[in-house]
C-alpha positions as protocol buffer text, in pm:
chain_id: "A"
residue {
  index: 1
  type: MET
  ca { x: 1489 y: -6133 z: -896 }
}
residue {
  index: 2
  type: THR
  ca { x: 1334 y: -6367 z: -1145 }
}
residue {
  index: 3
  type: GLU
  ca { x: 1212 y: -6260 z: -1484 }
}
residue {
  index: 4
  type: ARG
  ca { x: 850 y: -6307 z: -1385 }
}
residue {
  index: 5
  type: SER
  ca { x: 874 y: -6108 z: -1060 }
}
residue {
  index: 6
  type: PHE
  ca { x: 1061 y: -5834 z: -1247 }
}
residue {
  index: 7
  type: ALA
  ca { x: 777 y: -5815 z: -1501 }
}
residue {
  index: 8
  type: ILE
  ca { x: 520 y: -5789 z: -1220 }
}
residue {
  index: 9
  type: TRP
  ca { x: 721 y: -5520 z: -1047 }
}
residue {
  index: 10
  type: ASN
  ca { x: 761 y: -5335 z: -1377 }
}
residue {
  index: 11
  type: ALA
  ca { x: 383 y: -5351 z: -1440 }
}
residue {
  index: 12
  type: GLY
  ca { x: 319 y: -5202 z: -1095 }
}
residue {
  index: 13
  type: ILE
  ca { x: 554 y: -4910 z: -1165 }
}
residue {
  index: 14
  type: ILE
  ca { x: 392 y: -4846 z: -1503 }
}
residue {
  index: 15
  type: ALA
  ca { x: 48 y: -4856 z: -1338 }
}
residue {
  index: 16
  type: CYS
  ca { x: 150 y: -4594 z: -1082 }
}
residue {
  index: 17
  type: VAL
  ca { x: 296 y: -4364 z: -1348 }
}
residue {
  index: 18
  type: ALA
  ca { x: -11 y: -4396 z: -1569 }
}
residue {
  index: 19
  type: MET
  ca { x: -247 y: -4332 z: -1276 }
}
residue {
  index: 20
  type: SER
  ca { x: -65 y: -4013 z: -1182 }
}
residue {
  index: 21
  type: ALA
  ca { x: -73 y: -3901 z: -1546 }
}
residue {
  index: 22
  type: LEU
  ca { x: -450 y: -3960 z: -1567 }
}
residue {
  index: 23
  type: LEU
  ca { x: -516 y: -3778 z: -1240 }
}
residue {
  index: 24
  type: SER
  ca { x: -305 y: -3486 z: -1362 }
}
residue {
  index: 25
  type: ALA
  ca { x: -493 y: -3473 z: -1689 }
}
residue {
  index: 26
  type: ALA
  ca { x: -829 y: -3483 z: -1511 }
}
residue {
  index: 27
  type: ALA
  ca { x: -728 y: -3206 z: -1273 }
}
residue {
  index: 28
  type: SER
  ca { x: -602 y: -2982 z: -1552 }
}
residue {
  index: 29
  type: ALA
  ca { x: -918 y: -3047 z: -1756 }
}
residue {
  index: 30
  type: GLN
  ca { x: -1134 y: -2924 z: -1470 }
}
residue {
  index: 31
  type: SER
  ca { x: -926 y: -2612 z: -1415 }
}
residue {
  index: 32
  type: VAL
  ca { x: -934 y: -2521 z: -1784 }
}
residue {
  index: 33
  type: THR
  ca { x: -1312 y: -2533 z: -1822 }
}
residue {
  index: 34
  type: GLU
  ca { x: -1479 y: -2201 z: -1774 }
}
residue {
  index: 35
  type: PRO
  ca { x: -1767 y: -2161 z: -1540 }
}
residue {
  index: 36
  type: PRO
  ca { x: -2104 y: -2150 z: -1715 }
}
residue {
  index: 37
  type: PRO
  ca { x: -2244 y: -1801 z: -1773 }
}
residue {
  index: 38
  type: GLU
  ca { x: -2478 y: -1690 z: -1504 }
}
residue {
  index: 39
  type: ALA
  ca { x: -2839 y: -1698 z: -1599 }
}
residue {
  index: 40
  type: PRO
  ca { x: -3046 y: -1389 z: -1538 }
}
residue {
  index: 41
  type: VAL
  ca { x: -3214 y: -1398 z: -1209 }
}
residue {
  index: 42
  type: SER
  ca { x: -3585 y: -1446 z: -1246 }
}
residue {
  index: 43
  type: ALA
  ca { x: -3859 y: -1457 z: -993 }
}
residue {
  index: 44
  type: GLU
  ca { x: -3967 y: -1803 z: -1093 }
}
residue {
  index: 45
  type: PRO
  ca { x: -3761 y: -2096 z: -985 }
}
residue {
  index: 46
  type: ALA
  ca { x: -3612 y: -2280 z: -1274 }
}
residue {
  index: 47
  type: PRO
  ca { x: -3758 y: -2621 z: -1346 }
}
residue {
  index: 48
  type: PRO
  ca { x: -3528 y: -2908 z: -1249 }
}
residue {
  index: 49
  type: PRO
  ca { x: -3331 y: -3046 z: -1539 }
}
residue {
  index: 50
  type: PRO
  ca { x: -3472 y: -3364 z: -1682 }
}
residue {
  index: 51
  type: ASP
  ca { x: -3295 y: -3683 z: -1579 }
}
residue {
  index: 52
  type: THR
  ca { x: -3092 y: -3775 z: -1877 }
}
residue {
  index: 53
  type: PRO
  ca { x: -2872 y: -4080 z: -1887 }
}
residue {
  index: 54
  type: PRO
  ca { x: -2500 y: -4009 z: -1931 }
}
residue {
  index: 55
  type: ASN
  ca { x: -2383 y: -3998 z: -2288 }
}
residue {
  index: 56
  type: PRO
  ca { x: -2211 y: -4334 z: -2358 }
}
residue {
  index: 57
  type: ALA
  ca { x: -1998 y: -4170 z: -2629 }
}
residue {
  index: 58
  type: VAL
  ca { x: -1816 y: -3960 z: -2367 }
}
residue {
  index: 59
  type: PRO
  ca { x: -1589 y: -4187 z: -2160 }
}
residue {
  index: 60
  type: ASN
  ca { x: -1583 y: -4140 z: -1786 }
}
residue {
  index: 61
  type: PRO
  ca { x: -1212 y: -4094 z: -1699 }
}
residue {
  index: 62
  type: PHE
  ca { x: -1256 y: -4206 z: -1338 }
}
residue {
  index: 63
  type: GLY
  ca { x: -1445 y: -4519 z: -1440 }
}
residue {
  index: 64
  type: THR
  ca { x: -1177 y: -4602 z: -1696 }
}
residue {
  index: 65
  type: LEU
  ca { x: -907 y: -4535 z: -1437 }
}
residue {
  index: 66
  type: GLY
  ca { x: -1086 y: -4757 z: -1184 }
}
residue {
  index: 67
  type: ARG
  ca { x: -1116 y: -5045 z: -1431 }
}
residue {
  index: 68
  type: TRP
  ca { x: -751 y: -5005 z: -1525 }
}
residue {
  index: 69
  type: ILE
  ca { x: -643 y: -5013 z: -1157 }
}
residue {
  index: 70
  type: ASP
  ca { x: -859 y: -5319 z: -1092 }
}
residue {
  index: 71
  type: ASP
  ca { x: -705 y: -5499 z: -1390 }
}
residue {
  index: 72
  type: SER
  ca { x: -352 y: -5404 z: -1280 }
}
residue {
  index: 73
  type: LEU
  ca { x: -413 y: -5523 z: -925 }
}
residue {
  index: 74
  type: GLY
  ca { x: -550 y: -5850 z: -1063 }
}
residue {
  index: 75
  type: GLN
  ca { x: -235 y: -5900 z: -1267 }
}
residue {
  index: 76
  type: VAL
  ca { x: -9 y: -5819 z: -970 }
}
residue {
  index: 77
  type: THR
  ca { x: -205 y: -6058 z: -746 }
}
residue {
  index: 78
  type: SER
  ca { x: -185 y: -6339 z: -1001 }
}
residue {
  index: 79
  type: GLY
  ca { x: 188 y: -6271 z: -1041 }
}
residue {
  index: 80
  type: TRP
  ca { x: 242 y: -6299 z: -666 }
}
residue {
  index: 81
  type: ASN
  ca { x: 44 y: -6623 z: -658 }
}
residue {
  index: 82
  type: ASN
  ca { x: 254 y: -6764 z: -943 }
}
residue {
  index: 83
  type: ALA
  ca { x: 573 y: -6661 z: -764 }
}
residue {
  index: 84
  type: ARG
  ca { x: 453 y: -6826 z: -441 }
}
residue {
  index: 85
  type: GLU
  ca { x: 377 y: -7149 z: -632 }
}
residue {
  index: 86
  type: THR
  ca { x: 720 y: -7140 z: -796 }
}
residue {
  index: 87
  type: VAL
  ca { x: 894 y: -7095 z: -460 }
}
residue {
  index: 88
  type: GLY
  ca { x: 683 y: -7378 z: -317 }
}
residue {
  index: 89
  type: ASP
  ca { x: 785 y: -7608 z: -603 }
}
residue {
  index: 90
  type: PHE
  ca { x: 1150 y: -7513 z: -553 }
}
residue {
  index: 91
  type: SER
  ca { x: 1120 y: -7583 z: -181 }
}
residue {
  index: 92
  type: GLU
  ca { x: 974 y: -7928 z: -247 }
}
residue {
  index: 93
  type: ARG
  ca { x: 1252 y: -8012 z: -495 }
}
residue {
  index: 94
  type: ALA
  ca { x: 1517 y: -7894 z: -246 }
}
residue {
  index: 95
  type: THR
  ca { x: 1362 y: -8109 z: 29 }
}
residue {
  index: 96
  type: ASP
  ca { x: 1361 y: -8412 z: -200 }
}
residue {
  index: 97
  type: ALA
  ca { x: 1725 y: -8350 z: -296 }
}
residue {
  index: 98
  type: ALA
  ca { x: 1826 y: -8320 z: 70 }
}
residue {
  index: 99
  type: LYS
  ca { x: 1650 y: -8647 z: 152 }
}
residue {
  index: 100
  type: GLY
  ca { x: 1829 y: -8815 z: -139 }
}
residue {
  index: 101
  type: ALA
  ca { x: 2166 y: -8681 z: -21 }
}
residue {
  index: 102
  type: ALA
  ca { x: 2098 y: -8805 z: 334 }
}
residue {
  index: 103
  type: ASP
  ca { x: 2010 y: -9151 z: 201 }
}
residue {
  index: 104
  type: ALA
  ca { x: 2328 y: -9157 z: -10 }
}
residue {
  index: 105
  type: ALA
  ca { x: 2538 y: -9051 z: 290 }
}
residue {
  index: 106
  type: ARG
  ca { x: 2380 y: -9321 z: 506 }
}
residue {
  index: 107
  type: ASP
  ca { x: 2455 y: -9582 z: 237 }
}
residue {
  index: 108
  type: ALA
  ca { x: 2814 y: -9460 z: 206 }
}
residue {
  index: 109
  type: ALA
  ca { x: 2858 y: -9474 z: 583 }
}
residue {
  index: 110
  type: SER
  ca { x: 2734 y: -9832 z: 596 }
}
residue {
  index: 111
  type: THR
  ca { x: 2975 y: -9920 z: 315 }
}
residue {
  index: 112
  type: MET
  ca { x: 3262 y: -9760 z: 504 }
}
residue {
  index: 113
  type: VAL
  ca { x: 3183 y: -9971 z: 810 }
}
residue {
  index: 114
  type: ARG
  ca { x: 3226 y: -10287 z: 606 }
}
residue {
  index: 115
  type: ILE
  ca { x: 3579 y: -10194 z: 491 }
}
residue {
  index: 116
  type: PRO
  ca { x: 3821 y: -10386 z: 711 }
}
residue {
  index: 117
  type: THR
  ca { x: 4063 y: -10185 z: 916 }
}
residue {
  index: 118
  type: THR
  ca { x: 4419 y: -10205 z: 795 }
}
residue {
  index: 119
  type: SER
  ca { x: 4747 y: -10087 z: 929 }
}
residue {
  index: 120
  type: ILE
  ca { x: 5098 y: -10058 z: 792 }
}
residue {
  index: 121
  type: VAL
  ca { x: 5357 y: -10228 z: 1009 }
}
residue {
  index: 122
  type: THR
  ca { x: 5734 y: -10242 z: 986 }
}
residue {
  index: 123
  type: GLY
  ca { x: 5971 y: -10514 z: 1094 }
}
residue {
  index: 124
  type: ARG
  ca { x: 6193 y: -10777 z: 943 }
}
residue {
  index: 125
  type: GLY
  ca { x: 6054 y: -11111 z: 832 }
}
residue {
  index: 126
  type: ARG
  ca { x: 6282 y: -11353 z: 648 }
}
residue {
  index: 127
  type: CYS
  ca { x: 6139 y: -11505 z: 329 }
}
residue {
  index: 128
  type: ALA
  ca { x: 6198 y: -11880 z: 314 }
}
residue {
  index: 129
  type: ARG
  ca { x: 6329 y: -12049 z: -3 }
}
residue {
  index: 130
  type: THR
  ca { x: 6087 y: -12242 z: -217 }
}
residue {
  index: 131
  type: ALA
  ca { x: 6166 y: -12564 z: -397 }
}
residue {
  index: 132
  type: SER
  ca { x: 6243 y: -12366 z: -710 }
}
residue {
  index: 133
  type: GLY
  ca { x: 6492 y: -12147 z: -522 }
}
residue {
  index: 134
  type: GLY
  ca { x: 6286 y: -11823 z: -507 }
}
residue {
  index: 135
  type: PRO
  ca { x: 6172 y: -11650 z: -189 }
}
residue {
  index: 136
  type: ASP
  ca { x: 5830 y: -11719 z: -31 }
}
residue {
  index: 137
  type: CYS
  ca { x: 5747 y: -11373 z: 102 }
}
residue {
  index: 138
  type: GLN
  ca { x: 5374 y: -11430 z: 169 }
}
residue {
  index: 139
  type: THR
  ca { x: 5451 y: -11657 z: 460 }
}
residue {
  index: 140
  type: ALA
  ca { x: 5700 y: -11401 z: 596 }
}
residue {
  index: 141
  type: THR
  ca { x: 5442 y: -11121 z: 556 }
}
residue {
  index: 142
  type: ASP
  ca { x: 5173 y: -11317 z: 744 }
}
residue {
  index: 143
  type: ALA
  ca { x: 5424 y: -11398 z: 1021 }
}
residue {
  index: 144
  type: LEU
  ca { x: 5520 y: -11028 z: 1049 }
}
residue {
  index: 145
  type: CYS
  ca { x: 5152 y: -10926 z: 1073 }
}
residue {
  index: 146
  type: ARG
  ca { x: 5081 y: -11190 z: 1340 }
}
residue {
  index: 147
  type: THR
  ca { x: 5364 y: -11052 z: 1556 }
}
residue {
  index: 148
  type: LYS
  ca { x: 5185 y: -10712 z: 1551 }
}
residue {
  index: 149
  type: GLY
  ca { x: 4842 y: -10857 z: 1637 }
}
residue {
  index: 150
  type: TYR
  ca { x: 4687 y: -10892 z: 1288 }
}
residue {
  index: 151
  type: SER
  ca { x: 4589 y: -11208 z: 1103 }
}
residue {
  index: 152
  type: ALA
  ca { x: 4738 y: -11161 z: 754 }
}
residue {
  index: 153
  type: GLY
  ca { x: 4868 y: -10897 z: 516 }
}
residue {
  index: 154
  type: THR
  ca { x: 5035 y: -10792 z: 194 }
}
residue {
  index: 155
  type: SER
  ca { x: 5402 y: -10705 z: 161 }
}
residue {
  index: 156
  type: LEU
  ca { x: 5484 y: -10345 z: 76 }
}
residue {
  index: 157
  type: HIS
  ca { x: 5863 y: -10344 z: 83 }
}
residue {
  index: 158
  type: VAL
  ca { x: 6099 y: -10633 z: 26 }
}
residue {
  index: 159
  type: GLN
  ca { x: 6478 y: -10616 z: 74 }
}
residue {
  index: 160
  type: SER
  ca { x: 6741 y: -10859 z: -60 }
}
residue {
  index: 161
  type: GLU
  ca { x: 7095 y: -10897 z: 79 }
}
residue {
  index: 162
  type: GLU
  ca { x: 7395 y: -11104 z: -7 }
}
residue {
  index: 163
  type: LYS
  ca { x: 7512 y: -11313 z: 291 }
}
residue {
  index: 164
  type: CYS
  ca { x: 7860 y: -11459 z: 316 }
}
residue {
  index: 165
  type: PRO
  ca { x: 8037 y: -11636 z: 605 }
}
residue {
  index: 166
  type: VAL
  ca { x: 8237 y: -11403 z: 827 }
}
residue {
  index: 167
  type: TRP
  ca { x: 8559 y: -11616 z: 824 }
}
residue {
  index: 168
  type: GLY
  ca { x: 8606 y: -11549 z: 453 }
}
residue {
  index: 169
  type: TRP
  ca { x: 8619 y: -11177 z: 502 }
}
residue {
  index: 170
  type: VAL
  ca { x: 8845 y: -11202 z: 802 }
}
residue {
  index: 171
  type: LYS
  ca { x: 9110 y: -11382 z: 594 }
}
residue {
  index: 172
  type: GLY
  ca { x: 9082 y: -11105 z: 335 }
}
residue {
  index: 173
  type: GLU
  ca { x: 8947 y: -11322 z: 58 }
}
residue {
  index: 174
  type: LYS
  ca { x: 8599 y: -11349 z: -75 }
}
residue {
  index: 175
  type: PRO
  ca { x: 8461 y: -11697 z: -25 }
}
residue {
  index: 176
  type: VAL
  ca { x: 8360 y: -11845 z: -356 }
}
residue {
  index: 177
  type: GLY
  ca { x: 8039 y: -12044 z: -381 }
}
residue {
  index: 178
  type: ARG
  ca { x: 7953 y: -12007 z: -16 }
}
residue {
  index: 179
  type: CYS
  ca { x: 7756 y: -11676 z: -33 }
}
residue {
  index: 180
  type: GLY
  ca { x: 7379 y: -11663 z: -78 }
}
residue {
  index: 181
  type: THR
  ca { x: 7105 y: -11407 z: -122 }
}
residue {
  index: 182
  type: GLU
  ca { x: 6849 y: -11365 z: 156 }
}
residue {
  index: 183
  type: THR
  ca { x: 6521 y: -11176 z: 115 }
}
residue {
  index: 184
  type: TYR
  ca { x: 6331 y: -10998 z: 392 }
}
residue {
  index: 185
  type: VAL
  ca { x: 5991 y: -10830 z: 417 }
}
residue {
  index: 186
  type: THR
  ca { x: 6048 y: -10496 z: 591 }
}
residue {
  index: 187
  type: SER
  ca { x: 5698 y: -10344 z: 576 }
}
residue {
  index: 188
  type: ALA
  ca { x: 5352 y: -10484 z: 521 }
}
residue {
  index: 189
  type: MET
  ca { x: 4988 y: -10375 z: 515 }
}
residue {
  index: 190
  type: CYS
  ca { x: 4812 y: -10595 z: 770 }
}
residue {
  index: 191
  type: ARG
  ca { x: 4441 y: -10663 z: 826 }
}
């Protein structure tokens, strides 16, 4: 419950309590007054009392109560109208926010479509030696990706091994100067 609607509700409760208090006071005032003394019965009818306007100094409790109720109902009605306008404004802002979110989601979806599909593949592609003696693993990565149906890729895992001729180990001696290091691409992200 908002602060404004609580104030309107509170005003309505106060109005009901005050109205019941005024009605109680009016009822007790009538019961307390004594009946006028009876006039002696005469043979002549009494002349009608002259039409006198009500004394403006004496307030009419029912007129005051009626004006107070009218004012209270006016305040409650204006409070309800203000609450309806506030809810309408909130509804419009929520609709605008939802439209903005839908537009952002549509933009994000179109961006996601443009991201190329990638896949991680495993295998074993030998890196060739360059003129400087280092391994050329990009060529091996692209070759590995082409074997799996992709066009190119980026290496994720590279493995190096020392390779020596088998005859040296069979004799029980390690061949000197004849061993070399070979590098392999073992996994790649292909596109």
